[in-house]
Every structure is written in structure tokens, then in C-alpha cells.
mmCIF file of C-alpha atoms in Angstrom:
data_model
loop_
_atom_site.group_PDB
_atom_site.id
_atom_site.type_symbol
_atom_site.label_atom_id
_atom_site.label_comp_id
_atom_site.label_asym_id
_atom_site.label_seq_id
_atom_site.Cartn_x
_atom_site.Cartn_y
_atom_site.Cartn_z
ATOM 1 C CA CYS A 55 11.906 -3.960 9.652
ATOM 2 C CA PRO A 56 10.341 -6.756 7.566
ATOM 3 C CA LEU A 57 12.933 -6.013 4.878
ATOM 4 C CA ASN A 58 15.756 -6.600 7.357
ATOM 5 C CA ASN A 59 17.134 -3.174 6.438
ATOM 6 C CA ILE A 60 20.589 -2.805 7.960
ATOM 7 C CA ILE A 61 19.707 0.523 9.535
ATOM 8 C CA PRO A 62 22.652 1.044 11.930
ATOM 9 C CA ASP A 63 25.142 0.397 9.126
ATOM 10 C CA TRP A 64 23.800 2.932 6.648
ATOM 11 C CA ASN A 65 23.185 5.460 9.414
ATOM 12 C CA ASP A 66 26.859 5.175 10.326
ATOM 13 C CA LEU A 67 27.977 5.383 6.696
ATOM 14 C CA VAL A 68 26.021 8.612 6.232
ATOM 15 C CA TYR A 69 27.584 9.969 9.422
ATOM 16 C CA ARG A 70 31.008 9.182 7.924
ATOM 17 C CA ASP A 71 30.037 10.832 4.615
ATOM 18 C CA ARG A 72 30.300 7.503 2.743
ATOM 19 C CA TRP A 73 27.141 7.936 0.697
ATOM 20 C CA LYS A 74 27.980 5.483 -2.079
ATOM 21 C CA ASP A 75 28.543 2.728 0.468
ATOM 22 C CA ALA A 76 25.304 3.735 2.205
ATOM 23 C CA ILE A 77 23.203 3.217 -0.930
ATOM 24 C CA ARG A 78 24.927 -0.119 -1.560
ATOM 25 C CA VAL A 79 23.935 -1.330 1.922
ATOM 26 C CA LEU A 80 20.422 0.109 1.589
ATOM 27 C CA HIS A 81 19.877 -1.571 -1.787
ATOM 28 C CA SER A 82 21.145 -4.898 -0.460
ATOM 29 C CA THR A 83 17.793 -5.394 1.306
ATOM 30 C CA ASN A 84 15.394 -2.953 -0.369
ATOM 31 C CA ASN A 85 14.730 -2.580 -4.098
ATOM 32 C CA PHE A 86 12.809 0.678 -3.788
ATOM 33 C CA PRO A 87 13.902 2.839 -0.832
ATOM 34 C CA GLU A 88 12.509 5.954 -2.550
ATOM 35 C CA PHE A 89 9.032 4.407 -2.090
ATOM 36 C CA THR A 90 9.456 3.176 1.470
ATOM 37 C CA GLY A 91 11.232 6.398 2.454
ATOM 38 C CA ARG A 92 8.077 8.303 1.528
ATOM 39 C CA ILE A 93 5.065 6.155 2.389
ATOM 40 C CA CYS A 94 6.137 3.558 4.958
ATOM 41 C CA PRO A 95 4.925 4.490 8.471
ATOM 42 C CA ALA A 96 8.414 3.513 9.722
ATOM 43 C CA PRO A 97 7.875 0.985 12.527
ATOM 44 C CA CYS A 98 11.675 1.028 12.787
ATOM 45 C CA GLU A 99 11.540 4.528 14.270
ATOM 46 C CA ALA A 100 9.014 3.407 16.876
ATOM 47 C CA ALA A 101 11.458 0.659 17.890
ATOM 48 C CA CYS A 102 14.570 2.906 17.976
ATOM 49 C CA VAL A 103 16.198 2.646 21.424
ATOM 50 C CA LEU A 104 16.566 6.415 21.543
ATOM 51 C CA GLY A 105 12.772 6.599 21.454
ATOM 52 C CA ILE A 106 12.537 5.204 24.989
ATOM 53 C CA ASN A 107 13.028 8.645 26.503
ATOM 54 C CA GLU A 108 13.368 11.167 23.637
ATOM 55 C CA PRO A 109 12.588 11.524 19.899
ATOM 56 C CA PRO A 110 14.024 8.593 17.893
ATOM 57 C CA VAL A 111 16.506 8.748 15.025
ATOM 58 C CA THR A 112 14.725 9.967 11.864
ATOM 59 C CA ILE A 113 15.437 6.737 9.994
ATOM 60 C CA LYS A 114 12.861 7.357 7.270
ATOM 61 C CA VAL A 115 14.306 10.774 6.389
ATOM 62 C CA ILE A 116 17.838 9.367 6.274
ATOM 63 C CA GLU A 117 16.711 6.510 4.009
ATOM 64 C CA ARG A 118 14.978 8.920 1.642
ATOM 65 C CA THR A 119 17.990 11.236 1.590
ATOM 66 C CA ILE A 120 20.364 8.372 0.726
ATOM 67 C CA ILE A 121 18.333 7.202 -2.251
ATOM 68 C CA ASP A 122 17.564 10.704 -3.549
ATOM 69 C CA HIS A 123 21.279 11.577 -3.367
ATOM 70 C CA ALA A 124 22.191 8.348 -5.165
ATOM 71 C CA TRP A 125 19.809 9.132 -8.052
ATOM 72 C CA GLU A 126 21.185 12.685 -8.290
ATOM 73 C CA GLN A 127 24.738 11.363 -8.460
ATOM 74 C CA GLY A 128 23.902 8.788 -11.157
ATOM 75 C CA TRP A 129 24.956 5.846 -8.991
ATOM 76 C CA ILE A 130 21.858 3.755 -9.726
ATOM 77 C CA THR A 131 22.253 1.805 -12.930
ATOM 78 C CA PRO A 132 20.717 -1.411 -14.332
ATOM 79 C CA GLU A 133 22.055 -4.666 -12.868
ATOM 80 C CA VAL A 134 21.988 -6.860 -15.947
ATOM 81 C CA PRO A 135 22.648 -10.574 -15.317
ATOM 82 C CA ALA A 136 25.726 -12.072 -16.942
ATOM 83 C CA VAL A 137 23.816 -15.202 -18.024
ATOM 84 C CA ARG A 138 20.186 -15.780 -18.982
ATOM 85 C CA THR A 139 18.608 -19.020 -17.773
ATOM 86 C CA GLY A 140 16.013 -19.266 -20.520
ATOM 87 C CA LYS A 141 13.285 -19.765 -17.891
ATOM 88 C CA ARG A 142 10.206 -17.598 -18.274
ATOM 89 C CA VAL A 143 8.255 -16.149 -15.346
ATOM 90 C CA ALA A 144 4.977 -14.207 -15.403
ATOM 91 C CA VAL A 145 4.272 -11.766 -12.590
ATOM 92 C CA VAL A 146 0.632 -10.665 -12.383
ATOM 93 C CA GLY A 147 0.220 -7.362 -10.565
ATOM 94 C CA SER A 148 2.640 -4.448 -10.628
ATOM 95 C CA GLY A 149 2.423 -3.092 -7.103
ATOM 96 C CA PRO A 150 5.492 -3.113 -4.837
ATOM 97 C CA ALA A 151 5.368 -6.906 -4.339
ATOM 98 C CA GLY A 152 5.098 -7.614 -8.066
ATOM 99 C CA MET A 153 7.761 -5.069 -8.992
ATOM 100 C CA ALA A 154 10.186 -6.421 -6.383
ATOM 101 C CA ALA A 155 9.627 -10.028 -7.467
ATOM 102 C CA ALA A 156 10.047 -9.104 -11.137
ATOM 103 C CA GLN A 157 13.272 -7.197 -10.573
ATOM 104 C CA GLN A 158 14.835 -9.931 -8.446
ATOM 105 C CA LEU A 159 13.895 -12.670 -10.912
ATOM 106 C CA ALA A 160 15.283 -10.667 -13.835
ATOM 107 C CA ARG A 161 18.542 -10.154 -11.963
ATOM 108 C CA ALA A 162 18.683 -13.918 -11.418
ATOM 109 C CA GLY A 163 18.694 -14.292 -15.210
ATOM 110 C CA HIS A 164 15.093 -15.272 -15.877
ATOM 111 C CA LEU A 165 12.912 -13.778 -18.621
ATOM 112 C CA VAL A 166 10.232 -11.872 -16.718
ATOM 113 C CA THR A 167 6.949 -10.423 -17.981
ATOM 114 C CA LEU A 168 5.059 -8.146 -15.593
ATOM 115 C CA PHE A 169 1.308 -7.971 -16.299
ATOM 116 C CA GLU A 170 -0.865 -5.079 -15.074
ATOM 117 C CA LYS A 171 -4.609 -4.661 -15.631
ATOM 118 C CA ALA A 172 -4.417 -0.836 -15.458
ATOM 119 C CA ASP A 173 -2.993 1.426 -18.124
ATOM 120 C CA ARG A 174 0.172 2.174 -16.132
ATOM 121 C CA ILE A 175 2.583 0.190 -13.973
ATOM 122 C CA GLY A 176 2.672 0.666 -10.204
ATOM 123 C CA GLY A 177 -0.516 -0.698 -8.643
ATOM 124 C CA LEU A 178 -1.548 1.322 -5.592
ATOM 125 C CA LEU A 179 1.761 3.186 -5.773
ATOM 126 C CA ARG A 180 0.514 4.639 -9.048
ATOM 127 C CA TYR A 181 -3.210 5.009 -8.460
ATOM 128 C CA GLY A 182 -3.726 4.715 -4.688
ATOM 129 C CA ILE A 183 -1.131 7.159 -3.344
ATOM 130 C CA PRO A 184 -1.755 10.850 -4.166
ATOM 131 C CA ASP A 185 0.970 12.765 -5.984
ATOM 132 C CA PHE A 186 1.286 15.193 -3.078
ATOM 133 C CA LYS A 187 2.526 12.224 -1.059
ATOM 134 C CA MET A 188 4.611 10.462 -3.708
ATOM 135 C CA GLU A 189 5.231 11.787 -7.214
ATOM 136 C CA LYS A 190 5.064 9.171 -9.942
ATOM 137 C CA HIS A 191 8.301 9.960 -11.778
ATOM 138 C CA GLY A 192 9.990 7.698 -9.214
ATOM 139 C CA ILE A 193 8.030 4.708 -10.554
ATOM 140 C CA ASP A 194 8.880 5.612 -14.142
ATOM 141 C CA ARG A 195 12.567 5.831 -13.241
ATOM 142 C CA ARG A 196 12.511 2.332 -11.727
ATOM 143 C CA MET A 197 10.621 0.998 -14.745
ATOM 144 C CA ALA A 198 13.394 2.224 -17.021
ATOM 145 C CA GLN A 199 15.965 0.446 -14.857
ATOM 146 C CA MET A 200 13.928 -2.769 -14.826
ATOM 147 C CA GLU A 201 13.395 -2.708 -18.599
ATOM 148 C CA ALA A 202 17.162 -2.443 -19.063
ATOM 149 C CA GLU A 203 17.514 -5.454 -16.768
ATOM 150 C CA GLY A 204 15.171 -7.470 -18.981
ATOM 151 C CA VAL A 205 11.682 -7.047 -17.485
ATOM 152 C CA GLU A 206 8.896 -6.754 -20.057
ATOM 153 C CA PHE A 207 5.893 -4.650 -19.015
ATOM 154 C CA ARG A 208 2.404 -5.378 -20.324
ATOM 155 C CA THR A 209 -0.339 -2.977 -19.253
ATOM 156 C CA ASN A 210 -4.094 -3.180 -19.900
ATOM 157 C CA SER A 211 -3.719 -6.927 -19.387
ATOM 158 C CA ASN A 212 -6.685 -8.639 -17.805
ATOM 159 C CA ILE A 213 -5.578 -12.261 -17.624
ATOM 160 C CA ASP A 214 -8.579 -14.365 -18.672
ATOM 161 C CA ASP A 215 -6.822 -17.567 -19.776
ATOM 162 C CA LEU A 216 -4.580 -18.807 -17.005
ATOM 163 C CA GLU A 217 -4.039 -22.193 -18.562
ATOM 164 C CA ALA A 218 -2.455 -20.508 -21.574
ATOM 165 C CA LEU A 219 -0.311 -18.442 -19.219
ATOM 166 C CA ARG A 220 0.830 -21.549 -17.340
ATOM 167 C CA LYS A 221 1.774 -23.253 -20.607
ATOM 168 C CA GLU A 222 3.760 -20.229 -21.803
ATOM 169 C CA TYR A 223 5.660 -19.590 -18.549
ATOM 170 C CA ASN A 224 7.657 -21.843 -16.244
ATOM 171 C CA ALA A 225 6.248 -20.101 -13.156
ATOM 172 C CA VAL A 226 3.561 -17.531 -12.356
ATOM 173 C CA VAL A 227 3.507 -15.071 -9.449
ATOM 174 C CA LEU A 228 0.174 -13.696 -8.257
ATOM 175 C CA ALA A 229 0.739 -10.292 -6.671
ATOM 176 C CA MET A 230 -2.550 -8.549 -7.306
ATOM 177 C CA GLY A 231 -2.999 -7.057 -3.865
ATOM 178 C CA ALA A 232 -6.012 -6.894 -1.568
ATOM 179 C CA GLU A 233 -8.413 -4.768 -3.574
ATOM 180 C CA ALA A 234 -11.815 -5.851 -2.226
ATOM 181 C CA PRO A 235 -12.995 -2.748 -0.317
ATOM 182 C CA ARG A 236 -14.884 -2.869 2.967
ATOM 183 C CA ASP A 237 -18.425 -1.649 2.442
ATOM 184 C CA ILE A 238 -20.983 -0.218 4.870
ATOM 185 C CA PRO A 239 -24.302 -2.036 4.289
ATOM 186 C CA ILE A 240 -26.708 0.416 5.936
ATOM 187 C CA PRO A 241 -29.938 2.103 4.771
ATOM 188 C CA GLY A 242 -29.322 4.656 2.038
ATOM 189 C CA ARG A 243 -26.115 3.044 0.766
ATOM 190 C CA GLU A 244 -27.600 2.948 -2.755
ATOM 191 C CA LEU A 245 -27.762 6.753 -2.987
ATOM 192 C CA LYS A 246 -25.562 8.528 -5.509
ATOM 193 C CA GLY A 247 -22.581 10.437 -4.171
ATOM 194 C CA ILE A 248 -21.288 7.568 -2.014
ATOM 195 C CA HIS A 249 -18.026 6.150 -3.370
ATOM 196 C CA TYR A 250 -15.150 3.913 -2.386
ATOM 197 C CA ALA A 251 -12.024 5.890 -1.574
ATOM 198 C CA MET A 252 -9.945 4.159 -4.238
ATOM 199 C CA ASP A 253 -12.344 5.177 -7.007
ATOM 200 C CA PHE A 254 -11.922 8.799 -5.893
ATOM 201 C CA LEU A 255 -8.137 8.623 -5.540
ATOM 202 C CA THR A 256 -7.585 6.728 -8.793
ATOM 203 C CA GLN A 257 -9.519 9.315 -10.782
ATOM 204 C CA GLN A 258 -7.504 12.113 -9.189
ATOM 205 C CA ASN A 259 -4.175 10.451 -9.987
ATOM 206 C CA LYS A 260 -5.251 9.914 -13.591
ATOM 207 C CA ARG A 261 -6.275 13.567 -13.765
ATOM 208 C CA VAL A 262 -2.906 14.709 -12.432
ATOM 209 C CA ALA A 263 -1.198 12.428 -14.977
ATOM 210 C CA GLY A 264 -2.953 14.334 -17.759
ATOM 211 C CA ASP A 265 -5.539 11.748 -18.758
ATOM 212 C CA ALA A 266 -8.729 12.953 -20.384
ATOM 213 C CA GLU A 267 -11.473 13.325 -17.801
ATOM 214 C CA ALA A 268 -14.251 10.760 -17.798
ATOM 215 C CA ALA A 269 -17.864 11.929 -18.105
ATOM 216 C CA ALA A 270 -18.748 10.985 -14.514
ATOM 217 C CA GLN A 271 -15.981 12.522 -12.410
ATOM 218 C CA ILE A 272 -15.971 12.218 -8.622
ATOM 219 C CA MET A 273 -15.183 15.773 -7.537
ATOM 220 C CA ALA A 274 -15.208 17.352 -4.080
ATOM 221 C CA THR A 275 -15.242 20.914 -5.413
ATOM 222 C CA GLY A 276 -17.735 23.050 -3.494
ATOM 223 C CA LYS A 277 -19.161 20.016 -1.699
ATOM 224 C CA HIS A 278 -19.613 19.001 1.925
ATOM 225 C CA VAL A 279 -17.432 15.897 2.117
ATOM 226 C CA ILE A 280 -17.594 13.112 4.690
ATOM 227 C CA ILE A 281 -14.776 10.549 4.868
ATOM 228 C CA ILE A 282 -15.622 7.378 6.767
ATOM 229 C CA GLY A 283 -12.366 5.855 8.006
ATOM 230 C CA GLY A 284 -9.540 7.451 9.976
ATOM 231 C CA GLY A 285 -6.496 5.740 8.456
ATOM 232 C CA ASP A 286 -3.957 6.645 5.783
ATOM 233 C CA THR A 287 -6.413 6.231 2.913
ATOM 234 C CA GLY A 288 -8.841 8.544 4.682
ATOM 235 C CA ALA A 289 -6.070 11.113 5.069
ATOM 236 C CA ASP A 290 -5.291 10.804 1.345
ATOM 237 C CA CYS A 291 -8.949 11.539 0.580
ATOM 238 C CA LEU A 292 -8.778 14.488 2.966
ATOM 239 C CA GLY A 293 -5.763 16.027 1.238
ATOM 240 C CA THR A 294 -7.305 15.447 -2.186
ATOM 241 C CA SER A 295 -10.591 17.068 -1.086
ATOM 242 C CA HIS A 296 -8.645 20.130 0.058
ATOM 243 C CA ARG A 297 -7.045 20.355 -3.378
ATOM 244 C CA HIS A 298 -10.482 20.175 -4.983
ATOM 245 C CA LYS A 299 -11.508 23.151 -2.791
ATOM 246 C CA CYS A 300 -14.361 21.431 -1.006
ATOM 247 C CA ALA A 301 -16.860 23.465 1.033
ATOM 248 C CA SER A 302 -16.159 21.410 4.177
ATOM 249 C CA VAL A 303 -14.723 18.032 5.105
ATOM 250 C CA HIS A 304 -15.180 15.722 8.090
ATOM 251 C CA GLN A 305 -13.245 12.518 8.735
ATOM 252 C CA PHE A 306 -15.076 10.028 10.953
ATOM 253 C CA GLU A 307 -13.416 7.162 12.820
ATOM 254 C CA ILE A 308 -15.356 4.570 14.828
ATOM 255 C CA MET A 309 -12.442 3.896 17.189
ATOM 256 C CA PRO A 310 -11.777 6.138 20.217
ATOM 257 C CA LYS A 311 -9.354 9.031 19.832
ATOM 258 C CA PRO A 312 -5.792 7.806 20.493
ATOM 259 C CA PRO A 313 -3.672 9.534 23.151
ATOM 260 C CA ALA A 314 -1.280 12.310 22.135
ATOM 261 C CA GLU A 315 1.715 10.337 23.468
ATOM 262 C CA ARG A 316 2.616 6.626 23.416
ATOM 263 C CA SER A 317 0.006 4.634 25.323
ATOM 264 C CA GLU A 318 1.079 2.448 28.251
ATOM 265 C CA SER A 319 -0.670 -0.433 26.452
ATOM 266 C CA THR A 320 1.983 -0.287 23.692
ATOM 267 C CA PRO A 321 5.345 0.191 25.439
ATOM 268 C CA TRP A 322 8.626 0.394 23.538
ATOM 269 C CA PRO A 323 9.532 -1.281 21.181
ATOM 270 C CA MET A 324 5.933 -1.997 20.116
ATOM 271 C CA TRP A 325 4.196 0.066 17.452
ATOM 272 C CA PRO A 326 2.765 2.849 19.647
ATOM 273 C CA LEU A 327 -0.930 3.555 20.038
ATOM 274 C CA MET A 328 -0.984 7.344 19.670
ATOM 275 C CA LEU A 329 -2.558 10.117 17.637
ATOM 276 C CA ARG A 330 -0.895 10.596 14.262
ATOM 277 C CA THR A 331 -1.244 13.769 12.241
ATOM 278 C CA GLU A 332 -0.396 13.858 8.541
ATOM 279 C CA SER A 333 0.127 16.907 6.372
ATOM 280 C CA ALA A 334 -3.440 16.569 5.078
ATOM 281 C CA HIS A 335 -4.783 16.992 8.620
ATOM 282 C CA GLU A 336 -2.679 20.119 9.079
ATOM 283 C CA GLU A 337 -4.324 21.583 5.971
ATOM 284 C CA GLY A 338 -7.751 21.598 7.598
ATOM 285 C CA GLY A 339 -10.884 19.557 8.084
ATOM 286 C CA ILE A 340 -12.482 18.110 11.197
ATOM 287 C CA ARG A 341 -11.527 14.735 12.637
ATOM 288 C CA GLU A 342 -14.063 13.066 14.902
ATOM 289 C CA TYR A 343 -13.723 9.794 16.802
ATOM 290 C CA SER A 344 -16.106 7.211 18.263
ATOM 291 C CA ILE A 345 -18.602 7.948 15.463
ATOM 292 C CA SER A 346 -20.769 5.255 13.899
ATOM 293 C CA THR A 347 -22.776 5.957 10.750
ATOM 294 C CA LYS A 348 -26.275 4.489 11.067
ATOM 295 C CA ASN A 349 -27.798 5.470 7.717
ATOM 296 C CA PHE A 350 -27.722 7.885 4.778
ATOM 297 C CA SER A 351 -30.609 10.033 3.571
ATOM 298 C CA GLY A 352 -30.964 12.028 0.386
ATOM 299 C CA GLU A 353 -33.045 13.881 -2.160
ATOM 300 C CA ASN A 354 -33.748 12.902 -5.763
ATOM 301 C CA GLY A 355 -31.595 9.797 -5.369
ATOM 302 C CA HIS A 356 -28.491 11.696 -4.156
ATOM 303 C CA VAL A 357 -27.024 11.625 -0.659
ATOM 304 C CA LYS A 358 -27.649 14.731 1.458
ATOM 305 C CA LYS A 359 -27.087 13.694 5.058
ATOM 306 C CA LEU A 360 -25.325 11.192 7.294
ATOM 307 C CA HIS A 361 -27.093 10.042 10.427
ATOM 308 C CA THR A 362 -24.583 9.128 13.115
ATOM 309 C CA VAL A 363 -24.297 8.267 16.781
ATOM 310 C CA GLN A 364 -21.402 8.319 19.203
ATOM 311 C CA VAL A 365 -20.266 4.903 20.420
ATOM 312 C CA LYS A 366 -18.202 3.466 23.247
ATOM 313 C CA MET A 367 -16.297 0.225 23.620
ATOM 314 C CA ALA A 368 -18.196 -2.270 25.795
ATOM 315 C CA PRO A 369 -18.156 -6.066 26.292
ATOM 316 C CA ASP A 370 -20.935 -8.104 24.698
ATOM 317 C CA ALA A 371 -22.584 -11.245 26.104
ATOM 318 C CA GLN A 372 -19.470 -13.272 25.205
ATOM 319 C CA SER A 373 -17.185 -10.706 26.907
ATOM 320 C CA ARG A 374 -15.871 -9.499 23.558
ATOM 321 C CA LEU A 375 -15.317 -5.771 23.137
ATOM 322 C CA THR A 376 -17.777 -4.236 20.733
ATOM 323 C CA PHE A 377 -19.265 -0.834 19.963
ATOM 324 C CA ALA A 378 -22.321 0.301 21.932
ATOM 325 C CA ASP A 379 -24.387 3.348 20.950
ATOM 326 C CA ILE A 380 -24.485 6.203 23.440
ATOM 327 C CA PRO A 381 -28.145 7.334 23.763
ATOM 328 C CA GLY A 382 -28.802 10.979 23.056
ATOM 329 C CA THR A 383 -25.732 11.482 20.845
ATOM 330 C CA GLU A 384 -27.464 11.127 17.485
ATOM 331 C CA MET A 385 -26.437 13.676 14.847
ATOM 332 C CA GLU A 386 -27.275 14.637 11.276
ATOM 333 C CA ILE A 387 -24.352 15.825 9.141
ATOM 334 C CA GLU A 388 -24.754 17.523 5.773
ATOM 335 C CA ALA A 389 -23.046 15.571 2.981
ATOM 336 C CA ASP A 390 -22.836 15.929 -0.794
ATOM 337 C CA LEU A 391 -19.992 13.432 -1.183
ATOM 338 C CA VAL A 392 -19.237 10.415 1.029
ATOM 339 C CA LEU A 393 -15.955 8.521 0.670
ATOM 340 C CA LEU A 394 -15.628 5.036 2.175
ATOM 341 C CA ALA A 395 -12.049 4.529 3.418
ATOM 342 C CA MET A 396 -12.493 1.620 5.815
ATOM 343 C CA GLY A 397 -9.802 -0.690 4.519
ATOM 344 C CA PHE A 398 -9.888 -3.864 2.450
ATOM 345 C CA LEU A 399 -11.222 -7.374 2.938
ATOM 346 C CA GLY A 400 -8.602 -9.191 0.850
ATOM 347 C CA PRO A 401 -8.102 -10.010 -2.825
ATOM 348 C CA GLU A 402 -10.900 -9.902 -5.370
ATOM 349 C CA ARG A 403 -12.119 -13.478 -5.602
ATOM 350 C CA LYS A 404 -14.033 -13.281 -8.861
ATOM 351 C CA GLY A 405 -12.091 -14.041 -11.995
ATOM 352 C CA MET A 406 -8.566 -15.358 -11.702
ATOM 353 C CA ILE A 407 -8.755 -16.799 -8.176
ATOM 354 C CA GLU A 408 -11.981 -18.679 -8.932
ATOM 355 C CA GLN A 409 -10.646 -19.804 -12.302
ATOM 356 C CA LEU A 410 -7.402 -21.123 -10.839
ATOM 357 C CA GLY A 411 -9.015 -22.867 -7.889
ATOM 358 C CA VAL A 412 -6.357 -21.660 -5.463
ATOM 359 C CA LYS A 413 -7.109 -22.285 -1.813
ATOM 360 C CA LEU A 414 -7.882 -19.388 0.487
ATOM 361 C CA THR A 415 -7.123 -18.873 4.167
ATOM 362 C CA GLU A 416 -9.822 -18.414 6.803
ATOM 363 C CA ARG A 417 -9.453 -14.662 6.305
ATOM 364 C CA GLY A 418 -10.034 -14.934 2.557
ATOM 365 C CA ASN A 419 -6.446 -14.397 1.423
ATOM 366 C CA VAL A 420 -4.628 -16.683 -1.023
ATOM 367 C CA ALA A 421 -2.992 -19.551 0.874
ATOM 368 C CA ARG A 422 0.629 -20.523 0.261
ATOM 369 C CA ASP A 423 3.168 -23.004 1.581
ATOM 370 C CA ALA A 424 6.595 -22.292 3.051
ATOM 371 C CA ASN A 425 7.989 -21.991 -0.486
ATOM 372 C CA TRP A 426 5.504 -19.257 -1.458
ATOM 373 C CA MET A 427 3.625 -21.657 -3.742
ATOM 374 C CA THR A 428 -0.165 -21.962 -3.789
ATOM 375 C CA ASN A 429 -1.921 -25.327 -3.947
ATOM 376 C CA VAL A 430 -1.666 -25.052 -7.760
ATOM 377 C CA PRO A 431 1.792 -26.265 -8.880
ATOM 378 C CA GLY A 432 3.927 -23.528 -10.389
ATOM 379 C CA ILE A 433 1.646 -20.730 -9.145
ATOM 380 C CA PHE A 434 3.241 -18.575 -6.435
ATOM 381 C CA THR A 435 1.909 -15.592 -4.499
ATOM 382 C CA ALA A 436 3.249 -12.628 -2.547
ATOM 383 C CA GLY A 437 2.208 -9.336 -0.995
ATOM 384 C CA ASP A 438 -1.218 -8.231 0.203
ATOM 385 C CA MET A 439 -2.881 -10.941 -1.899
ATOM 386 C CA GLN A 440 -1.686 -13.609 0.524
ATOM 387 C CA ARG A 441 -1.034 -11.438 3.586
ATOM 388 C CA GLY A 442 -4.007 -9.105 3.552
ATOM 389 C CA GLN A 443 -3.835 -5.317 3.659
ATOM 390 C CA SER A 444 -0.423 -4.387 5.025
ATOM 391 C CA LEU A 445 2.635 -2.140 4.732
ATOM 392 C CA ILE A 446 4.778 -1.509 1.662
ATOM 393 C CA VAL A 447 7.828 -2.956 3.442
ATOM 394 C CA TRP A 448 6.017 -6.273 3.829
ATOM 395 C CA ALA A 449 5.041 -6.229 0.134
ATOM 396 C CA ILE A 450 8.612 -5.639 -1.069
ATOM 397 C CA ALA A 451 10.022 -8.179 1.371
ATOM 398 C CA GLU A 452 7.522 -10.821 0.258
ATOM 399 C CA GLY A 453 8.169 -10.107 -3.419
ATOM 400 C CA ARG A 454 11.895 -10.636 -2.809
ATOM 401 C CA SER A 455 11.284 -13.837 -0.840
ATOM 402 C CA ALA A 456 8.923 -15.265 -3.453
ATOM 403 C CA ALA A 457 11.504 -14.498 -6.159
ATOM 404 C CA ARG A 458 14.129 -16.524 -4.320
ATOM 405 C CA ALA A 459 11.687 -19.427 -3.857
ATOM 406 C CA ILE A 460 10.856 -19.376 -7.584
ATOM 407 C CA ASP A 461 14.544 -19.245 -8.480
ATOM 408 C CA ILE A 462 15.134 -22.360 -6.362
ATOM 409 C CA HIS A 463 12.056 -24.031 -7.888
ATOM 410 C CA LEU A 464 13.378 -23.409 -11.408
ATOM 411 C CA MET A 465 17.114 -23.878 -10.899
ATOM 412 C CA GLY A 466 17.497 -26.008 -7.759
ATOM 413 C CA ARG A 467 19.446 -23.235 -5.971
ATOM 414 C CA SER A 468 19.531 -19.457 -5.711
ATOM 415 C CA ASP A 469 21.964 -16.670 -4.956
ATOM 416 C CA LEU A 470 19.146 -14.227 -4.275
ATOM 417 C CA PRO A 471 18.787 -13.018 -0.652
ATOM 418 C CA ALA A 472 15.820 -14.218 1.390
ATOM 419 C CA PRO A 473 14.541 -11.660 3.897
ATOM 420 C CA LEU A 474 11.485 -13.679 4.938
ATOM 421 C CA ALA A 475 10.689 -17.326 5.639
#
């Protein structure tokens, strides 16, 4: 586990009915186990030794049960520092990395302000994960704890003057995620009815939260929906489309269909290559693999059909595996709504990144040194912004590590734990 969760210890404590000790051990490495216990894919379970020859220990369920029990019992209270340092830190971005960094820095005694461009705190936890997967009262509960610990939240905050921010704060953490979506530049892409998955999911989460509906809502109700992308985000779009009562829904994935059991190419303890079925898939819809979308066609400026072909993996002239069309497998699929769920390319570069002049890696992520600092003095980074699209456990772990590095930068030493180098 990237968080260095002490899994055997809290498993044993639960077995011995020592629940209060179990939450203490769980919280020693993880600020938000109620989040990870719901949306982390749990690579720890794939690496469980029991999984060599039978189903592994249900680590994720145990983690979730510990934290839910602790909240019910009232054991989780604010950890207010005994002394304030007087140092001020700005954290930009309120996803799991930003929240973890902010909480750790506040507990170290610093005055922390957490900035969020949206109208609510939580980042993709708030507006990228559907409520049927993770209800949002858990975020609100943590916000109340963090406010009591001294974190100030500022929403609707698009930072447009970084120099002023740098003058006001002793350190700045950039934790704005990897929000640049992967597009599909093919003929017909300009047609109406083709949307990025996050636009669709964000609107739905706002709707569930009770916000007034915008004039141009992306709705799947009564429509033939095509989801391009077979990952978690695609599954979230699938479940949301079911709740909209769509007419039909297909989920297309360009990769071949994984095997039902662990593949020999990914032996224990590696993350197994195998077919994964979420609750959204069990609700209905058709999943198809080895499908490449060649173009869209429509009527009156609106998408009506996808034109696809089946593909196979084959080496190119440089012996690199690529996708080759299979002749005679062309199809036309009816579509009123197309959702692009093909992942992310890294952080949005326009705006703050360009203004700051921070260096980027070859993959387009924000570069940092071993102390989590960018090339701009006093500007640190953590989470998907510097790592690229990844798991929530990595985001929390990096937020915690960056907080320790900032604490050392400001104070010369730190008592905060450091899960990552």
C-alpha cells in the first residue's frame, strides 16, 4: 500500500475486538480511510498471501468497517495542535492530496488555507465520484474536523495572481490534479451530444446535491448511450446512465477482454490482469472489447451513430504492439449521447502552471525534487498533478509526504510521518 497502511496490525486488533486501537493504527497512516475503503481498488488485497490459492482477506471491507464504527462511536475528534507556528501555507486544490496535505500541516501548527475553484470542497471526490459509490456527507464530516483543527476553506477561488499568493504565504502546495481529459480527434467529433465523462458526472453530482439545474443539462434519459472507455470512470457513467433511465447503453474498450481469473502474465503479488465487474455492470448495459471508434455521424448537427471496427494487438514496423483493424468487422451503432471516459493526460497547463513557469516532466506533469518542491522556490506539489492520473491512496500518501517536506522547509525539522520518499 502506498500509504504504508499497517494492515496486519489492524486486522488482528479487529479480530481481538479492540476497535478503538484499530482506528488509532489505521489513522496513523491514512487521514481518510472512509474514502479509501470505498473507492480504492485495493491493490493490497491482490497482494495478500492468502490470494495465492484462495480468495484473499477482504482488507477493504475491514478498513471501511473500522472507520464507520469509529464515527458511530464518536471516537474521531479534531486534533488541535498545542502550539501555532505562525507560518502560513496555501494549498491549491481540495482533492484527497490537497485535503491530506492541509490536515497534516494544520496539525503541525501552521495556518492553512485550502483553495478550491469549485463551489464545494472535495475535488474529484465531490464531483467525479457518483453518490451511489460514495456519499458526500463523509467529505462534509471531515471538513468540520479540519475546520476545528484550523484549516480555512475558500471555495470559488480561481487563483489568478500567484505572486500575491506567494507574498501572503510562506509556502504554497499545488494539488490541482490531472484534469486534462483525453480526447478522440476523429471525424464528427464536433457534433453535439459528445461530452467528456467528467462534465456528465459533475452535473449529476450537483443535481443530487440539490443545485438548480443549468439550462443545458447532459441527460441520458431515453437516449441510446455509448461510453468510450472501459475503466472506473466509464463504469461511473454507466451507473449514472442507468439512473437516468437511458434507452440503452454500451461501454466500448479498445483493449482485449481480460481473462476471468488472474492472468499468468501477472502472477501474485502483482496487480492481476483480470476482468473486473462493478455494481454498475451488474445493473445492465453491454460491455464490448477490442472496439475502436473510427468516426461519428449525425443529423442536424447532433450525433446519431458511431462507426467502429474491431481491432487486434499486432507489432508495427518497430516491433511495438499497436492496434490493427480487423477487415470486415465494421459496425454502425446508434447513439444519442456519447461519453468520453478515456482517462486524463495530466494537469491543465493553461493558467497557473504557465503563469508560475514551473517545469514539467516528459509526460507533462509538474516536476518536483526529492523534497516535493517545484523549480519555483516555496512552491510544492503533490498528487495527480505531479504523478499523473493515479489511485486515491497515492494522492493521500503524497499529500502527507509533501506536508512533512513543507514542515521541514519552514521549521528545519518535523514530527509528521513520511510515508513516501
